[in-house]
Amino acid sequence: MAELPPVVARMWDREPTTRRGPRPRLDLATITMAAIEIADTEGLAAVSMSNVAAQVGVAPMALYRYVGSKDELLTVMADSAVPPPPERANLSWRAYLATWTRLTRDLLLSRPWLLDLRQSIPPMGPRRLLWLDRALDALSGTGLDDGQKFNAATVLTGYALTDATLKHSLGAGGKELAARAKGGATEYGEILTEVLDPATYPALSAMMRSGLLRDSTGWTEDADFRFGLDLLLDGIEALIARPAR
């Protein structure tokens, strides 16, 4: 059996413990919550071992007894910042996964610093893996094999991450970008109508000339998110209905 990395062992309470010596004044949970508070208020760039140490009132070197490096701390933060997944209750697999994906997107928007961590740190802690487990469990009994269920959950996670990244990048531009976004898609459509040559771009040019983006109120709308989500769920449903080969 492979040896657990130290940070993973800590997240799962699998580290060997000793009763000798004085009781520690700190623990990993306290350190992680302090780091999350800094990220929530000042952004991920402000999270450093020295800033976290100051937050909990110890010298920076004291943190290394609980977390081996900043990278390890970020790994724990990516898991500890996640709330429990939604309960399925009597929801169908499709209704549950729709809720699951939307809440995943909303979580990333509520803590946008997670957008940077989600792309570099795979789920290894108990909280993020619980979300994955609940998505896989919703697909149990559908006839999909394990690989198909895992891939379906991965695709939905990626969709939530992409949508959250887009919405955050637009919102992070401040008042000027927000003002431009009100008519951004409409203006974008007008520009494309002007520059696209129908001979080279027949499909896209025809769409723009038909006024596809003329009445858009902004760059992103909830209807766009629902459309993409339904498209993915329709695909999963078609895969479930596909006759076994």
XYZ file of N, CA and C in Angstrom:
735
model
N 0.848 -1.201 0.000
C 0.000 0.000 0.000
C 0.882 1.249 0.000
N 0.534 2.224 -0.842
C 1.311 3.452 -0.937
C 1.202 4.247 0.361
N 2.301 4.872 0.715
C 2.317 5.701 1.921
C 1.607 7.018 1.642
N 0.750 7.421 2.557
C 0.011 8.665 2.365
C 0.943 9.859 2.474
N 0.802 10.847 1.574
C 1.541 12.098 1.763
C 1.163 12.709 3.114
N 2.094 13.377 3.773
C 1.814 13.917 5.113
C 0.563 14.785 5.181
N 0.355 15.649 4.163
C -0.800 16.540 4.216
C -2.102 15.760 4.102
N -2.112 14.699 3.293
C -3.312 13.873 3.164
C -3.577 13.128 4.475
N -2.530 12.608 5.102
C -2.687 11.919 6.371
C -3.268 12.854 7.427
N -2.838 14.113 7.409
C -3.363 15.067 8.383
C -4.835 15.350 8.143
N -5.222 15.523 6.876
C -6.630 15.830 6.579
C -7.557 14.695 6.980
N -7.047 13.472 6.954
C -7.871 12.304 7.270
C -7.616 11.777 8.686
N -6.889 12.561 9.496
C -6.566 12.147 10.873
C -5.902 10.775 10.896
N -4.974 10.558 9.978
C -4.289 9.276 9.891
C -2.834 9.350 10.339
N -2.425 10.508 10.855
C -1.053 10.637 11.324
C -0.874 9.949 12.669
N 0.266 9.305 12.895
C 0.540 8.744 14.220
C 0.563 9.857 15.265
N 0.012 9.602 16.400
C -0.023 10.607 17.469
C 0.804 10.133 18.644
N 1.306 11.056 19.405
C 2.046 10.739 20.622
C 1.482 11.541 21.766
N 1.480 10.952 22.950
C 0.928 11.625 24.123
C 2.005 12.309 24.949
N 3.266 12.192 24.533
C 4.340 12.794 25.298
C 4.428 14.287 25.035
N 4.892 15.009 26.016
C 5.100 16.432 25.866
C 3.839 17.238 26.153
N 3.976 18.567 26.184
C 2.818 19.430 26.452
C 1.816 19.383 25.314
N 0.590 19.666 25.651
C -0.456 19.688 24.641
C -0.245 20.857 23.687
N -0.281 20.629 22.365
C -0.064 21.736 21.419
C -1.111 22.823 21.584
N -0.693 24.068 21.412
C -1.623 25.191 21.531
C -2.359 25.441 20.225
N -1.878 24.821 19.141
C -2.503 24.983 17.839
C -2.934 23.633 17.287
N -3.738 23.676 16.236
C -4.045 22.472 15.470
C -4.225 22.884 14.017
N -4.287 21.888 13.143
C -4.364 22.163 11.708
C -5.634 22.924 11.365
N -6.749 22.605 12.027
C -8.017 23.277 11.721
C -7.942 24.770 12.010
N -7.314 25.146 13.134
C -7.199 26.563 13.492
C -6.340 27.311 12.481
N -5.251 26.703 12.087
C -4.359 27.317 11.104
C -5.076 27.477 9.764
N -5.789 26.445 9.368
C -6.473 26.486 8.069
C -7.576 27.534 8.056
N -8.338 27.627 9.132
C -9.399 28.626 9.183
C -8.833 30.040 9.136
N -7.682 30.251 9.770
C -7.044 31.565 9.712
C -6.625 31.881 8.278
N -6.078 30.899 7.575
C -5.670 31.106 6.188
C -6.880 31.389 5.301
N -7.977 30.697 5.541
C -9.197 30.913 4.756
C -9.747 32.318 4.997
N -9.694 32.789 6.239
C -10.156 34.145 6.533
C -9.333 35.179 5.764
N -8.030 34.960 5.687
C -7.174 35.878 4.932
C -7.544 35.843 3.450
N -7.718 34.639 2.909
C -8.072 34.515 1.491
C -9.420 35.156 1.204
N -10.390 34.992 2.103
C -11.719 35.571 1.908
C -11.684 37.094 1.884
N -10.847 37.683 2.728
C -10.849 39.139 2.873
C -9.820 39.836 1.980
N -8.670 39.182 1.748
C -7.587 39.844 1.037
C -7.170 39.149 -0.250
N -7.702 37.960 -0.492
C -7.322 37.229 -1.689
C -6.238 36.206 -1.415
N -6.072 35.280 -2.353
C -5.136 34.179 -2.166
C -3.686 34.661 -2.103
N -3.370 35.746 -2.797
C -1.998 36.244 -2.801
C -1.537 36.677 -1.412
N -2.480 37.015 -0.548
C -2.123 37.463 0.802
C -1.862 36.301 1.758
N -2.152 35.087 1.315
C -1.929 33.925 2.172
C -0.454 33.547 2.132
N 0.233 33.771 3.227
C 1.630 33.378 3.377
C 1.794 32.787 4.766
N 2.855 32.042 4.952
C 3.072 31.437 6.259
C 3.221 32.517 7.331
N 3.869 33.631 6.995
C 4.049 34.707 7.979
C 2.728 35.380 8.310
N 1.867 35.614 7.297
C 0.579 36.252 7.567
C -0.341 35.339 8.378
N -0.311 34.063 8.056
C -1.138 33.114 8.814
C -0.638 33.012 10.245
N 0.671 32.982 10.412
C 1.238 32.917 11.761
C 0.829 34.131 12.582
N 0.868 35.311 11.963
C 0.452 36.520 12.672
C -1.020 36.457 13.040
N -1.833 35.858 12.175
C -3.270 35.747 12.424
C -3.558 34.893 13.656
N -2.773 33.848 13.854
C -3.018 32.951 14.995
C -2.109 33.269 16.179
N -1.213 34.258 16.027
C -0.404 34.712 17.143
C 0.787 33.849 17.492
N 1.456 33.307 16.472
C 2.659 32.514 16.725
C 3.741 32.943 15.733
N 4.947 32.446 15.953
C 6.022 32.680 15.002
C 5.814 31.787 13.785
N 6.223 32.243 12.600
C 6.015 31.428 11.384
C 6.551 30.012 11.494
N 7.694 29.817 12.115
C 8.266 28.483 12.214
C 7.379 27.530 12.997
N 6.528 28.077 13.855
C 5.651 27.227 14.659
C 4.617 26.511 13.802
N 4.319 27.063 12.631
C 3.309 26.447 11.764
C 3.800 25.140 11.154
N 5.100 25.024 10.977
C 5.633 23.865 10.270
C 5.513 22.570 11.059
N 5.130 22.683 12.301
C 4.834 21.466 13.066
C 3.525 20.834 12.585
N 2.657 21.649 11.976
C 1.323 21.186 11.578
C 1.164 21.078 10.060
N 1.879 21.919 9.329
C 1.779 21.907 7.869
C 3.176 22.133 7.311
N 3.597 21.271 6.380
C 4.988 21.261 5.963
C 5.401 22.388 5.039
N 4.461 23.014 4.362
C 4.793 24.064 3.405
C 3.520 24.839 3.069
N 3.700 25.943 2.338
C 2.537 26.707 1.894
C 1.689 25.877 0.943
N 2.327 25.087 0.080
C 1.569 24.244 -0.855
C 0.674 23.265 -0.095
N 1.190 22.703 0.981
C 0.363 21.805 1.790
C -0.800 22.564 2.415
N -0.529 23.776 2.874
C -1.596 24.588 3.458
C -2.677 24.879 2.427
N -2.294 25.191 1.203
C -3.272 25.456 0.146
C -4.110 24.218 -0.148
N -3.484 23.047 -0.085
C -4.216 21.800 -0.311
C -5.297 21.608 0.743
N -4.959 21.886 1.996
C -5.940 21.749 3.071
C -7.019 22.813 2.951
N -6.630 24.034 2.574
C -7.610 25.102 2.390
C -8.633 24.748 1.324
N -8.170 24.164 0.215
C -9.068 23.819 -0.886
C -10.138 22.843 -0.453
N -9.847 22.055 0.572
C -10.826 21.100 1.073
C -11.671 21.700 2.201
N -11.027 22.399 3.116
C -11.728 22.901 4.306
C -12.719 24.005 3.991
N -12.539 24.706 2.863
C -13.444 25.797 2.498
C -14.748 25.306 1.899
N -14.869 24.004 1.713
C -16.040 23.434 1.042
C -17.083 22.989 2.073
N -18.346 23.418 1.943
C -19.398 22.978 2.858
C -19.860 21.569 2.512
N -20.741 20.989 3.308
C -21.276 19.668 2.970
C -22.053 19.721 1.658
N -22.062 18.629 0.907
C -22.820 18.599 -0.347
C -24.322 18.592 -0.067
N -25.141 18.923 -1.067
C -26.597 18.910 -0.857
C -27.103 17.492 -0.627
N -28.157 17.395 0.170
C -28.799 16.100 0.385
C -29.641 15.751 -0.830
N -29.655 14.493 -1.187
C -30.411 14.092 -2.366
C -31.893 13.946 -2.075
N -32.216 13.424 -0.906
C -33.620 13.166 -0.547
C -34.280 12.321 -1.635
N -35.394 12.806 -2.190
C -36.123 12.035 -3.206
C -35.877 12.529 -4.628
N -34.844 13.319 -4.816
C -34.582 13.862 -6.143
C -34.115 12.771 -7.108
N -34.504 12.912 -8.354
C -33.994 12.021 -9.392
C -32.511 12.318 -9.600
N -31.826 11.437 -10.307
C -30.404 11.672 -10.551
C -30.196 12.985 -11.290
N -31.100 13.290 -12.242
C -30.936 14.497 -13.048
C -31.181 15.753 -12.207
N -32.249 15.756 -11.427
C -32.545 16.927 -10.594
C -31.435 17.147 -9.566
N -30.924 16.054 -9.018
C -29.869 16.201 -8.014
C -28.596 16.759 -8.639
N -28.200 16.223 -9.779
C -26.965 16.687 -10.403
C -27.090 18.127 -10.909
N -28.294 18.543 -11.274
C -28.505 19.944 -11.644
C -28.258 20.841 -10.434
N -28.811 20.445 -9.286
C -28.584 21.194 -8.047
C -27.117 21.146 -7.653
N -26.538 19.985 -7.740
C -25.131 19.758 -7.373
C -24.200 20.652 -8.194
N -24.443 20.737 -9.485
C -23.581 21.534 -10.359
C -23.754 23.018 -10.091
N -24.990 23.453 -9.902
C -25.236 24.871 -9.625
C -24.583 25.289 -8.304
N -24.699 24.450 -7.277
C -24.101 24.787 -5.987
C -22.579 24.766 -6.053
N -22.027 23.879 -6.880
C -20.580 23.890 -7.090
C -20.148 25.217 -7.701
N -20.887 25.668 -8.717
C -20.592 26.959 -9.349
C -20.737 28.103 -8.349
N -21.809 28.088 -7.564
C -22.054 29.169 -6.606
C -20.988 29.209 -5.512
N -20.505 28.044 -5.094
C -19.439 28.007 -4.098
C -18.180 28.682 -4.629
N -17.832 28.392 -5.870
C -16.640 28.986 -6.461
C -16.785 30.500 -6.605
N -17.994 30.963 -6.892
C -18.215 32.401 -6.992
C -18.180 33.074 -5.626
N -18.604 32.359 -4.593
C -18.603 32.937 -3.246
C -17.197 33.022 -2.674
N -16.313 32.145 -3.133
C -14.914 32.162 -2.707
C -14.044 32.035 -3.959
N -13.910 33.118 -4.721
C -13.244 33.032 -6.027
C -11.784 32.592 -5.956
N -11.150 32.698 -4.799
C -9.769 32.216 -4.699
C -9.699 30.706 -4.900
N -10.836 30.032 -4.721
C -10.866 28.596 -4.983
C -10.696 28.288 -6.476
N -11.009 29.256 -7.333
C -10.867 29.027 -8.770
C -9.419 28.707 -9.133
N -8.483 29.380 -8.485
C -7.074 29.118 -8.757
C -6.649 27.757 -8.211
N -7.171 27.384 -7.050
C -6.757 26.134 -6.424
C -7.397 24.930 -7.091
N -8.649 25.054 -7.520
C -9.354 23.911 -8.099
C -8.670 23.385 -9.357
N -7.975 24.259 -10.066
C -7.361 23.846 -11.322
C -6.010 23.168 -11.116
N -5.460 23.275 -9.900
C -4.127 22.715 -9.670
C -4.090 21.647 -8.589
N -5.156 21.552 -7.792
C -5.163 20.601 -6.683
C -6.333 19.641 -6.846
N -6.080 18.371 -7.141
C -7.184 17.406 -7.259
C -7.797 17.147 -5.893
N -9.058 16.688 -5.858
C -9.683 16.426 -4.555
C -8.993 15.287 -3.826
N -8.492 15.579 -2.627
C -7.839 14.568 -1.808
C -8.371 14.536 -0.388
N -9.094 15.589 0.010
C -9.590 15.684 1.374
C -11.007 15.153 1.513
N -11.468 14.998 2.743
C -12.777 14.379 2.990
C -13.964 15.179 2.472
N -13.871 16.496 2.449
C -15.034 17.290 2.043
C -15.241 17.266 0.532
N -14.192 17.532 -0.229
C -14.337 17.535 -1.682
C -14.657 16.138 -2.206
N -14.077 15.125 -1.590
C -14.371 13.763 -2.030
C -15.800 13.360 -1.678
N -16.367 13.985 -0.629
C -17.763 13.706 -0.308
C -18.678 14.240 -1.407
N -18.344 15.396 -1.972
C -19.114 15.926 -3.104
C -19.042 14.969 -4.288
N -17.844 14.490 -4.574
C -17.688 13.549 -5.678
C -18.475 12.274 -5.418
N -18.425 11.785 -4.194
C -19.153 10.562 -3.853
C -20.650 10.726 -4.064
N -21.192 11.887 -3.681
C -22.632 12.096 -3.803
C -23.064 12.178 -5.267
N -22.217 12.747 -6.121
C -22.542 12.787 -7.550
C -22.528 11.377 -8.128
N -21.531 10.590 -7.754
C -21.448 9.214 -8.240
C -22.614 8.382 -7.722
N -22.985 8.613 -6.471
C -24.088 7.859 -5.880
C -25.411 8.174 -6.576
N -25.570 9.439 -7.016
C -26.803 9.819 -7.715
C -26.954 9.041 -9.012
N -25.824 8.621 -9.585
C -25.861 7.887 -10.854
C -25.913 6.376 -10.652
N -25.902 5.938 -9.408
C -26.005 4.503 -9.165
C -27.405 4.030 -9.580
N -27.477 2.859 -10.166
C -28.761 2.344 -10.633
C -29.148 2.826 -12.010
N -28.316 3.656 -12.642
C -28.636 4.150 -13.991
C -28.135 3.195 -15.075
N -27.288 2.259 -14.715
C -26.723 1.359 -15.701
C -25.382 1.800 -16.240
N -24.944 3.003 -15.885
C -23.625 3.463 -16.323
C -22.545 2.688 -15.580
N -21.426 2.438 -16.265
C -20.335 1.770 -15.566
C -19.550 2.799 -14.755
N -18.595 2.330 -13.975
C -17.872 3.227 -13.067
C -17.142 4.331 -13.817
N -16.524 3.992 -14.945
C -15.812 5.000 -15.719
C -16.739 6.073 -16.256
N -17.912 5.687 -16.727
C -18.878 6.655 -17.247
C -19.391 7.571 -16.144
N -19.661 7.004 -14.975
C -20.128 7.827 -13.853
C -19.060 8.828 -13.425
N -17.829 8.352 -13.348
C -16.737 9.239 -12.937
C -16.537 10.353 -13.954
N -16.576 10.007 -15.235
C -16.403 11.017 -16.279
C -17.552 12.016 -16.289
N -18.764 11.549 -16.028
C -19.913 12.461 -15.980
C -19.740 13.488 -14.870
N -19.317 13.030 -13.693
C -19.089 13.943 -12.577
C -17.969 14.924 -12.887
N -16.933 14.453 -13.567
C -15.814 15.316 -13.936
C -16.248 16.398 -14.923
N -17.072 16.023 -15.905
C -17.552 16.989 -16.893
C -18.408 18.066 -16.222
N -19.291 17.681 -15.317
C -20.147 18.650 -14.630
C -19.320 19.577 -13.743
N -18.299 19.026 -13.086
C -17.409 19.860 -12.283
C -16.688 20.874 -13.157
N -16.199 20.419 -14.313
C -15.515 21.318 -15.232
C -16.421 22.414 -15.755
N -17.693 22.083 -15.991
C -18.640 23.087 -16.469
C -18.873 24.158 -15.403
N -19.040 23.729 -14.144
C -19.223 24.689 -13.053
C -18.001 25.582 -12.912
N -16.819 25.001 -13.040
C -15.578 25.770 -12.925
C -15.454 26.787 -14.057
N -15.775 26.374 -15.280
C -15.684 27.278 -16.428
C -16.655 28.445 -16.307
N -17.895 28.144 -15.916
C -18.896 29.208 -15.799
C -18.531 30.172 -14.681
N -18.063 29.643 -13.556
C -17.668 30.504 -12.439
C -16.481 31.383 -12.828
N -15.529 30.815 -13.566
C -14.360 31.580 -13.992
C -14.774 32.733 -14.901
N -15.683 32.465 -15.826
C -16.154 33.516 -16.732
C -16.869 34.622 -15.973
N -17.790 34.243 -15.101
C -18.550 35.255 -14.359
C -17.644 36.066 -13.449
N -16.690 35.411 -12.821
C -15.786 36.134 -11.933
C -14.880 37.078 -12.708
N -14.382 36.627 -13.845
C -13.485 37.477 -14.628
C -14.204 38.726 -15.113
N -15.478 38.613 -15.441
C -16.250 39.781 -15.852
C -16.525 40.706 -14.679
N -16.900 40.105 -13.545
C -17.194 40.914 -12.368
C -15.975 41.553 -11.755
N -14.795 40.937 -11.919
C -13.580 41.455 -11.309
C -13.066 42.709 -12.004
N -13.659 43.048 -13.138
C -13.202 44.219 -13.873
C -13.668 45.532 -13.287
N -14.524 45.470 -12.276
C -14.972 46.688 -11.620
C -16.134 47.367 -12.323
N -16.392 48.603 -11.952
C -17.562 49.324 -12.443
C -17.496 49.553 -13.956
N -16.298 49.840 -14.458
C -16.182 50.129 -15.892
C -16.576 48.922 -16.727
N -16.059 47.748 -16.333
C -16.396 46.543 -17.085
C -17.868 46.186 -16.903
N -18.402 46.395 -15.684
C -19.810 46.100 -15.444
C -20.698 46.969 -16.329
N -20.314 48.243 -16.486
C -21.098 49.142 -17.331
C -21.026 48.709 -18.791
N -19.834 48.289 -19.223
C -19.682 47.830 -20.600
C -20.430 46.526 -20.837
N -20.514 45.696 -19.782
C -21.140 44.386 -19.936
C -22.635 44.480 -20.200
N -23.264 45.590 -19.774
C -24.705 45.717 -19.956
C -25.076 45.624 -21.428
N -24.240 46.199 -22.265
C -24.506 46.109 -23.694
C -23.397 45.397 -24.422
N -22.567 44.691 -23.647
C -21.377 44.083 -24.223
C -21.670 43.105 -25.330
N -22.582 42.179 -25.107
C -22.868 41.169 -26.115
C -23.525 41.787 -27.339
N -24.406 42.759 -27.114
C -25.064 43.428 -28.237
C -24.043 44.145 -29.109
N -23.158 44.911 -28.462
C -22.123 45.642 -29.203
C -21.177 44.674 -29.916
N -20.864 43.572 -29.244
C -19.993 42.558 -29.837
C -20.619 41.995 -31.112
N -21.939 41.721 -31.055
C -22.639 41.224 -32.237
C -22.609 42.210 -33.383
N -22.741 43.507 -33.060
C -22.712 44.531 -34.108
C -21.339 44.601 -34.774
N -20.286 44.467 -33.959
C -18.932 44.498 -34.509
C -18.702 43.309 -35.440
N -19.146 42.125 -34.990
C -18.961 40.932 -35.816
C -19.749 41.034 -37.115
N -20.939 41.605 -37.038
C -21.742 41.779 -38.251
C -20.998 42.626 -39.272
N -20.272 43.609 -38.771
C -19.542 44.522 -39.647
C -18.312 43.865 -40.275
N -17.590 43.049 -39.498
C -16.291 42.584 -39.989
C -16.332 41.209 -40.658
N -17.344 40.391 -40.371
C -17.348 39.028 -40.900
C -17.718 38.988 -42.380
N -16.930 38.274 -43.142
C -17.198 38.074 -44.564
C -18.050 36.803 -44.699
N -19.277 36.917 -45.208
C -20.147 35.742 -45.337
C -19.531 34.617 -46.153
N -18.628 34.935 -47.065
C -18.025 33.889 -47.881
C -17.060 33.036 -47.071
N -16.396 33.666 -46.092
C -15.409 32.942 -45.270
C -16.033 32.386 -43.999
N -16.973 33.132 -43.439
C -17.628 32.734 -42.186
C -19.137 32.636 -42.407
N -19.606 31.723 -43.225
C -21.028 31.707 -43.594
C -21.968 31.499 -42.416
N -21.661 30.541 -41.545
C -22.574 30.229 -40.442
C -22.582 31.337 -39.403
N -21.405 31.758 -38.948
C -21.317 32.782 -37.910
C -21.840 34.120 -38.413
N -21.516 34.448 -39.645
C -21.985 35.705 -40.214
C -23.507 35.743 -40.284
N -24.117 34.647 -40.707
C -25.576 34.594 -40.801
C -26.221 34.761 -39.432
N -25.629 34.155 -38.410
C -26.163 34.288 -37.049
C -26.125 35.731 -36.582
N -24.992 36.398 -36.805
C -24.864 37.776 -36.339
C -25.802 38.706 -37.107
N -25.950 38.467 -38.384
C -26.816 39.316 -39.200
C -28.300 39.091 -38.874
N -28.612 37.923 -38.333
C -29.992 37.663 -37.931
C -30.344 38.336 -36.608
N -29.338 38.913 -35.938
C -29.591 39.603 -34.670
C -29.542 38.700 -33.464
N -28.706 37.660 -33.508
C -28.639 36.698 -32.405
C -28.353 37.369 -31.065
N -27.448 38.327 -31.030
C -27.047 38.959 -29.768
C -27.662 40.342 -29.574
N -28.617 40.692 -30.425
C -29.132 42.062 -30.439
C -29.787 42.461 -29.112
N -30.515 41.557 -28.485
C -31.268 41.900 -27.278
C -30.610 41.380 -26.011
N -29.338 41.017 -26.077
C -28.647 40.520 -24.889
C -28.491 41.645 -23.871
N -28.686 41.304 -22.591
C -28.572 42.307 -21.521
C -27.194 42.314 -20.890
N -26.360 41.378 -21.220
C -25.014 41.313 -20.651
C -24.255 40.176 -21.293
N -23.059 39.956 -20.793
C -22.241 38.886 -21.359
C -22.717 37.519 -20.913
N -23.182 37.411 -19.700
C -23.618 36.117 -19.174
C -24.999 36.239 -18.556
N -25.812 35.241 -18.742
C -27.156 35.204 -18.179
C -27.393 33.817 -17.586
N -28.316 33.745 -16.631
C -28.586 32.457 -16.017
C -29.152 31.476 -17.035
N -29.871 31.994 -18.024
C -30.402 31.113 -19.060
C -29.280 30.414 -19.817
N -28.152 31.098 -19.975
C -27.003 30.484 -20.645
C -26.466 29.312 -19.815
N -26.386 29.514 -18.503
C -25.911 28.447 -17.630
C -26.860 27.253 -17.680
N -28.157 27.523 -17.635
C -29.142 26.434 -17.670
C -29.088 25.690 -18.995
N -28.885 26.425 -20.090
C -28.805 25.780 -21.400
C -27.639 24.793 -21.447
N -26.469 25.248 -21.027
C -25.306 24.377 -21.039
C -25.463 23.189 -20.118
N -26.047 23.433 -18.937
C -26.249 22.346 -17.979
C -27.234 21.320 -18.527
N -28.329 21.796 -19.118
C -29.301 20.867 -19.711
C -28.672 20.063 -20.846
N -27.802 20.712 -21.604
C -27.127 20.022 -22.698
C -26.294 18.852 -22.162
N -25.568 19.098 -21.091
C -24.747 18.041 -20.501
C -25.618 16.940 -19.889
N -26.667 17.335 -19.189
C -27.544 16.335 -18.569
C -28.289 15.523 -19.631
N -28.654 16.184 -20.734
C -29.268 15.446 -21.847
C -28.301 14.391 -22.381
N -27.034 14.750 -22.449
C -26.039 13.804 -22.919
C -25.898 12.609 -21.991
N -25.911 12.868 -20.689
C -25.840 11.771 -19.723
C -27.083 10.898 -19.833
N -28.239 11.553 -20.011
C -29.474 10.791 -20.137
C -29.462 9.920 -21.394
N -28.920 10.459 -22.489
C -28.824 9.657 -23.711
C -27.864 8.502 -23.531
N -26.806 8.709 -22.776
C -25.868 7.632 -22.512
C -26.499 6.538 -21.679
N -27.323 6.930 -20.732
C -28.030 5.943 -19.906
C -28.995 5.121 -20.760
N -29.675 5.801 -21.712
C -30.666 5.138 -22.539
C -30.054 4.326 -23.682
N -28.764 4.493 -23.936
C -28.129 3.814 -25.056
C -28.135 2.284 -24.823
N -28.551 1.509 -25.806
C -28.546 0.063 -25.625
C -27.135 -0.458 -25.368
N -27.030 -1.447 -24.506
C -25.726 -2.045 -24.205
C -25.160 -2.682 -25.464
N -23.866 -2.457 -25.685
C -23.221 -3.020 -26.873
C -22.711 -4.418 -26.548
